[in-house]
CSV table of C-alpha atoms in Angstrom, one decimal:
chain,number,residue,atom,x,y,z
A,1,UNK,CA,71.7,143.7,112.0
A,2,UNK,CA,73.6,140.6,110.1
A,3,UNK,CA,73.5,140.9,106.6
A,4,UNK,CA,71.8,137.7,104.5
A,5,UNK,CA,72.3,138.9,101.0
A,6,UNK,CA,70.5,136.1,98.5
A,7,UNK,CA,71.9,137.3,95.7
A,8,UNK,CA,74.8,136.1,93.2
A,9,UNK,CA,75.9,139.6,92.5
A,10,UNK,CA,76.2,141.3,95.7
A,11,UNK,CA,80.1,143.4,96.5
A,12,UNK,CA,80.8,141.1,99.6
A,13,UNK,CA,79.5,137.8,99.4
A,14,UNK,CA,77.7,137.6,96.0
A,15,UNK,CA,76.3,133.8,95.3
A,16,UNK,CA,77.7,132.4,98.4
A,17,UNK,CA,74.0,132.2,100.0
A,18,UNK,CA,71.8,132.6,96.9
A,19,UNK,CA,70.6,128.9,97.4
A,20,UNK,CA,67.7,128.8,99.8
A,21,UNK,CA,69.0,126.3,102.5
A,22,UNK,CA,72.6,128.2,102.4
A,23,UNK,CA,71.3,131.6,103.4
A,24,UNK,CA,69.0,129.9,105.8
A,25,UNK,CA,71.5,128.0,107.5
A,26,UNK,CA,73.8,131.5,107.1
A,27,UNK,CA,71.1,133.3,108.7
A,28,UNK,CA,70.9,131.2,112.0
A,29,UNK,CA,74.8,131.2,112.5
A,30,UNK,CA,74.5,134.8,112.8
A,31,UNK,CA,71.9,134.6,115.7
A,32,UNK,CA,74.0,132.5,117.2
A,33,UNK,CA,76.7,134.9,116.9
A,34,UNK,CA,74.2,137.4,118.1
A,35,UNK,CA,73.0,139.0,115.7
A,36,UNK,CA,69.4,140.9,117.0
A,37,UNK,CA,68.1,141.2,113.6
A,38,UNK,CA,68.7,139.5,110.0
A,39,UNK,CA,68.3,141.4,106.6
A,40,UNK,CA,67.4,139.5,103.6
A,41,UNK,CA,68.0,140.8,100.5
A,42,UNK,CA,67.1,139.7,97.2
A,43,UNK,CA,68.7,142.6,94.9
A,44,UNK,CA,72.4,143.7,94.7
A,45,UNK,CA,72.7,147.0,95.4
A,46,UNK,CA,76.6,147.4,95.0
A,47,UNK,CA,77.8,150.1,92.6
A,48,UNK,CA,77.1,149.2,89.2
A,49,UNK,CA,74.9,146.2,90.1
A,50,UNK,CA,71.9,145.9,87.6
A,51,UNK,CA,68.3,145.4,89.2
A,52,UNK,CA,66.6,141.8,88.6
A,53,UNK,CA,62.9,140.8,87.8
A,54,UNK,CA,60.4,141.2,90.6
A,55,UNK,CA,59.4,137.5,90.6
A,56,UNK,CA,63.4,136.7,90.9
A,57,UNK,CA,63.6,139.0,94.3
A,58,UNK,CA,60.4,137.2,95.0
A,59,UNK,CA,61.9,133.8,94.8
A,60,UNK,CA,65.1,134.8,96.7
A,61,UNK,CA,63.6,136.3,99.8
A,62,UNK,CA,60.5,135.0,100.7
A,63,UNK,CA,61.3,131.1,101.4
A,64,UNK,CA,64.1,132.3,103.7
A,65,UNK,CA,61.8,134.7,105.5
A,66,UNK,CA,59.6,132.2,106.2
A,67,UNK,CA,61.9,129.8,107.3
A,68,UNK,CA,63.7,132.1,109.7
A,69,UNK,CA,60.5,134.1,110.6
A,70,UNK,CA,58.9,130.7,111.9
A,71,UNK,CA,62.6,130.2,113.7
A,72,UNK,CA,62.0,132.9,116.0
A,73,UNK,CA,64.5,135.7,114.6
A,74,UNK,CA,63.5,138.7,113.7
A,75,UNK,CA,63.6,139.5,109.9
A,76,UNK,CA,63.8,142.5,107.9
A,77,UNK,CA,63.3,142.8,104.2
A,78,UNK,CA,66.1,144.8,102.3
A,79,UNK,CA,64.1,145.8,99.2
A,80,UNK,CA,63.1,148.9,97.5
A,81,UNK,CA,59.9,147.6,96.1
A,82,UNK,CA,56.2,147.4,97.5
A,83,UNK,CA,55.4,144.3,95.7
A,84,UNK,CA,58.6,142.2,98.0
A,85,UNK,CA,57.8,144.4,100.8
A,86,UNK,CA,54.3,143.0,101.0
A,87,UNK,CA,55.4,139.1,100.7
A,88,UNK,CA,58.0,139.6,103.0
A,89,UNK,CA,56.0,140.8,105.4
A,90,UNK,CA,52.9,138.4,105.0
A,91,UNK,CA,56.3,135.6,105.4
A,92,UNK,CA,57.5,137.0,108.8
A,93,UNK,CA,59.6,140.4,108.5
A,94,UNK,CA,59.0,142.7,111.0
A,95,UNK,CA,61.4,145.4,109.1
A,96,UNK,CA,61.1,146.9,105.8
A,97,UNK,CA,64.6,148.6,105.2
A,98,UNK,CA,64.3,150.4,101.7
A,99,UNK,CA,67.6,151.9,100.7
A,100,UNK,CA,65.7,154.1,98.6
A,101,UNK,CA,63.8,155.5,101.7
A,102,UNK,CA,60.6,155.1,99.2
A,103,UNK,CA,61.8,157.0,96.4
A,104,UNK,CA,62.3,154.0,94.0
A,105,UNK,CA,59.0,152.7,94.6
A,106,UNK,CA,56.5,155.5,96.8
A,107,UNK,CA,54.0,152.6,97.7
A,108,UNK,CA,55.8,150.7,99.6
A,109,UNK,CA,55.4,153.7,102.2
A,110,UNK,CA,51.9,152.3,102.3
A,111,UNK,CA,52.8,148.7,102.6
A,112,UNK,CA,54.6,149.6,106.0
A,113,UNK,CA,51.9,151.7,106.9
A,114,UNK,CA,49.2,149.3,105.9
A,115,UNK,CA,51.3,146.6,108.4
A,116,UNK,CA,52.4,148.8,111.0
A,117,UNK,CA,56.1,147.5,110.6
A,118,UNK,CA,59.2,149.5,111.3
A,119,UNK,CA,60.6,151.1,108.4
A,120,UNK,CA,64.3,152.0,107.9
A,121,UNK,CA,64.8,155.0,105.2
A,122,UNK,CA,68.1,155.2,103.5
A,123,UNK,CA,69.4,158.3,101.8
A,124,UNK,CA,69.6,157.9,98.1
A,125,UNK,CA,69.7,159.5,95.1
A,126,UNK,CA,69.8,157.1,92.1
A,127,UNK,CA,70.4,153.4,91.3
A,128,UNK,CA,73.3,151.5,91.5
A,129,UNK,CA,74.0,151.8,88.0
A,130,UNK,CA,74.1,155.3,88.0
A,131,UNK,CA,74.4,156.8,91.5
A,132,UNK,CA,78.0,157.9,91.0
A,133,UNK,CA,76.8,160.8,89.0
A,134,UNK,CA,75.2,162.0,91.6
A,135,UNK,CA,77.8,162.2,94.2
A,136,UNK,CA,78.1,166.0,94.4
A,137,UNK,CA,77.0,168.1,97.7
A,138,UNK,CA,78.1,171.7,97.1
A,139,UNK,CA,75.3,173.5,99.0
A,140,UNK,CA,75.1,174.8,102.2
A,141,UNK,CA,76.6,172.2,104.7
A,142,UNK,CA,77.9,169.8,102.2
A,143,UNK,CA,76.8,166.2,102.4
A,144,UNK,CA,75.5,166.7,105.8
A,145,UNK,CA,73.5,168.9,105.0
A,146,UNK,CA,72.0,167.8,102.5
A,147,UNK,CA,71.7,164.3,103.6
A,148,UNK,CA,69.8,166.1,106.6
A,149,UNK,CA,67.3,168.1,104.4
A,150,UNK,CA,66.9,165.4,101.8
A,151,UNK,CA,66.5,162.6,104.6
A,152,UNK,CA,63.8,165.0,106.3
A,153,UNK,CA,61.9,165.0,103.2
A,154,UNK,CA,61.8,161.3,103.6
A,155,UNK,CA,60.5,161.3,106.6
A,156,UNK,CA,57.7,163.9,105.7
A,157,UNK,CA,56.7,161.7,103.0
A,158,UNK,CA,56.6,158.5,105.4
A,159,UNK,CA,54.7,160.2,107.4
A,160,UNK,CA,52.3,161.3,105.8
A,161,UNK,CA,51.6,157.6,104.2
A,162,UNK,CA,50.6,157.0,107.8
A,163,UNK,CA,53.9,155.4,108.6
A,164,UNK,CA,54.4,156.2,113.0
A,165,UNK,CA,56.7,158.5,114.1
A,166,UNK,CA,58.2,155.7,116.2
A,167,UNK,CA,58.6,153.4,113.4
A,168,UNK,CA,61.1,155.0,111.4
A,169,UNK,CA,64.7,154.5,111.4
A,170,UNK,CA,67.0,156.8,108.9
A,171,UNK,CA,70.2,155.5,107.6
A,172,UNK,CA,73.0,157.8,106.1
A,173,UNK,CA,73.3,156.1,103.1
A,174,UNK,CA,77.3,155.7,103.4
A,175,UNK,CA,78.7,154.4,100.4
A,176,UNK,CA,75.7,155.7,98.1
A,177,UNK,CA,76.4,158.5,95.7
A,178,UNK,CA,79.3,159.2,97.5
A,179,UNK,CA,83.1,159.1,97.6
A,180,UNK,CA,85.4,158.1,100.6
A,181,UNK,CA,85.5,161.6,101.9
A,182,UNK,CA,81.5,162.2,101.9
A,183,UNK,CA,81.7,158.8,104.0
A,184,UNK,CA,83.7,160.1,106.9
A,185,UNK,CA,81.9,163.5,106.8
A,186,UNK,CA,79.0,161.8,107.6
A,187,UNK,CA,79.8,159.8,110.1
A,188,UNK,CA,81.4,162.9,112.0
A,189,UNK,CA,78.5,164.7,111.2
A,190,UNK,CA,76.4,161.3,112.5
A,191,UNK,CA,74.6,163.8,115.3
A,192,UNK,CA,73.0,166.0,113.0
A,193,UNK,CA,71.2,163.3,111.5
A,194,UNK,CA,70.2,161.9,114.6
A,195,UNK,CA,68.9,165.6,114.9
A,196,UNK,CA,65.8,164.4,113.3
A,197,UNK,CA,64.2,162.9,115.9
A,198,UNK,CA,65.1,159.0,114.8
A,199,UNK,CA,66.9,156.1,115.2
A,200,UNK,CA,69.6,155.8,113.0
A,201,UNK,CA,71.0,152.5,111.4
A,202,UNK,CA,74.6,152.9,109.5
A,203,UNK,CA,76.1,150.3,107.2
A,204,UNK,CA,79.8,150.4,106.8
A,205,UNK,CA,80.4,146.8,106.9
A,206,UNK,CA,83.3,146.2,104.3
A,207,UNK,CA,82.8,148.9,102.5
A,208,UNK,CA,84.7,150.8,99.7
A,209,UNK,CA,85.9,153.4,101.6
A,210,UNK,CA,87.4,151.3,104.4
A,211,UNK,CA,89.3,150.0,101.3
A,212,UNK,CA,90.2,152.7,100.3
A,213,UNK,CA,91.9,153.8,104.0
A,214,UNK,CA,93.6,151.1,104.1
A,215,UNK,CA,95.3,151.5,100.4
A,216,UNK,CA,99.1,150.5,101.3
A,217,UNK,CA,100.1,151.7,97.5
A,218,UNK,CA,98.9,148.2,95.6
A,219,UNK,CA,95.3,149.8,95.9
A,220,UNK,CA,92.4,149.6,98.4
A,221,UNK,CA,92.3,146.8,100.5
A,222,UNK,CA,90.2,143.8,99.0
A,223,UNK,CA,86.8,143.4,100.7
A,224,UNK,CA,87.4,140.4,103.0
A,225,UNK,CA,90.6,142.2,104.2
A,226,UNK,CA,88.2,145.3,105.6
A,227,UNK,CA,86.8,143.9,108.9
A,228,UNK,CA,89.4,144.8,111.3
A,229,UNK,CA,89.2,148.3,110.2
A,230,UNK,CA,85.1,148.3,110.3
A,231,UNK,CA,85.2,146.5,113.8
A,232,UNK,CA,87.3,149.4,115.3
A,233,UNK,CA,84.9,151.8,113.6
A,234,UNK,CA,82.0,149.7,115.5
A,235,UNK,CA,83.8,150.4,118.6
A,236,UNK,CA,83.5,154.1,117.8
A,237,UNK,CA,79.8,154.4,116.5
A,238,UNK,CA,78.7,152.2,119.7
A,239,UNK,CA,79.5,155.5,122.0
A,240,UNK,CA,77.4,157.6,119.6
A,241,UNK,CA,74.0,156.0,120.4
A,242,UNK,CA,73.2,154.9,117.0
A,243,UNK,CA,70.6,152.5,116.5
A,244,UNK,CA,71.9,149.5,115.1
A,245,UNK,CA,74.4,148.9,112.8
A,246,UNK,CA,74.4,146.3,109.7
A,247,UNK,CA,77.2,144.3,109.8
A,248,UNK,CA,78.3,140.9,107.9
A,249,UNK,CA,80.5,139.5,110.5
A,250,UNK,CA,78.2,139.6,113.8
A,251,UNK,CA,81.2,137.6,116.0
A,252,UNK,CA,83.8,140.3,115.6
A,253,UNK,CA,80.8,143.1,115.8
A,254,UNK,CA,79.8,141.4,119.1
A,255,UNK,CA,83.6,141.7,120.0
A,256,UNK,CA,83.9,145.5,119.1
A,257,UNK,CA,80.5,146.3,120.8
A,258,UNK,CA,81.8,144.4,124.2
A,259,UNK,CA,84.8,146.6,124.4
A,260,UNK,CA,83.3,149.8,123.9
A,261,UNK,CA,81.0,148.8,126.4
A,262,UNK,CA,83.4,147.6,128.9
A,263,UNK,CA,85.8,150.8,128.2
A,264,UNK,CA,82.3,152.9,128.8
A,265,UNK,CA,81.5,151.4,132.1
A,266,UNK,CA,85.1,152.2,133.5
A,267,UNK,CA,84.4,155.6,132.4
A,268,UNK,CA,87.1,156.0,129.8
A,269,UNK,CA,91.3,156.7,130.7
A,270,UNK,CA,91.5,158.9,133.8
């Protein structure tokens, strides 16, 4: 899943593509690099990032759904709203991926029902603003646990919107009201999720806590300085069946995903 964000705030690539024709012309490099699947997003949802107007969103993501829709890719909408969901999909998107897993805005649950789209349900527990307050999981199993329970609540509530069973995809949430540490648990702990019965989409791509692995003692390393790291951790999460994974550089994905495959079809070091 290559990452389109049409935003000027976003943690990675904020205002590089926020022009139309630039996240267009963005989003067919990365199906040429190979990307199966494009998300466009219209809202920032880095930590600390502050929400904009619907009709803004609106006017981000829409003419470049259409325009890549009518392409031939295959589009997903990255909002949490049912409003953008429903444009987006009227444009062309076949994906609604709502990092709020429908908790920001419930009908959108019936948007994707109402279309019969796939829909991708993040764990989450607050807004960017404020989701570091939230970043505690002292219960029974710790943030596996309750990324398992909470997640499962998601799915309840999807479902009974009407939303199929085989149209849901859960996504950890990594990096969302939670530190470095929770990150890793969760990957490790990457089977119990899959435990619920669904595809599971994980996002690591250049993320904080990748920075914050490779701190060398002058602080974590700056975002464009994470892909090596994230495409080693590609390599990893590609024996662990998971469904996709949302990435911003699809060429040294690709790369990462051809090695673990190659290794996997030796059968690993005898």
């Amino acid at each position: 899943m290559g990452v389109v964000n049409v935003t000027p705030d976003s943690f990675s690539d904020g205002g590089r593509y926020v022009d139309p024709a630039a996240a267009v012309a963005h989003g067919r490099r990365l199906v040429e690099e190979g990307a199966d699947l494009l998300d466009i997003g219209g809202e920032s949802t880095r930590p600390g990032a502050t929400r904009p107007l619907v009709g803004e969103e609106l006017d981000r993501v829409v003419p470049v759904i259409t325009e890549l829709a009518a392409g031939g890719a295959t589009v997903s909408v990255d909002t949490m709203r049912a409003e953008v969901a429903d444009a987006a999909v009227r444009a062309g998107a076949s994906v609604v991926n709502d990092v709020s897993g429908g908790l920001a805005d419930p009908a959108i649950l019936d948007v994707a029902a109402e279309h019969g789209v796939r829909f991708v349900a993040m764990h989450w527990r607050a807004h960017s603003a404020e989701m570091h307050r939230h970043a505690a999981y002292d219960g029974p199993g710790g943030v596996v646990g309750a990324v398992r329970e909470e997640l499962a609540a998601r799915v309840a509530a999807a479902r009974e919107a009407g939303i199929a069973a085989e149209r849901l995809v859960l996504d950890p949430g990594l990096g969302f009201a939670k530190t470095p540490d929770h990150n890793w648990e969760l990957l490790a702990g990457l089977g119990e999720i899959a435990g619920l019965g669904h595809p599971l989409l994980v996002g690591a791509s250049r993320k904080s806590f990748l920075g914050t692995l490779l701190d060398d003692g002058a602080g974590p390393r700056p975002v464009d300085q994470r892909e090596y790291a994230h495409a080693a951790l590609v390599a990893l999460l590609a024996r662990s069946g998971v469904w996709a994974v949302r990435v911003h550089d699809v060429r040294a994905t690709r790369d990462a995903l051809a090695v673990a495959a190659r290794w996997g079809s030796t059968g690993g070091p005898r």
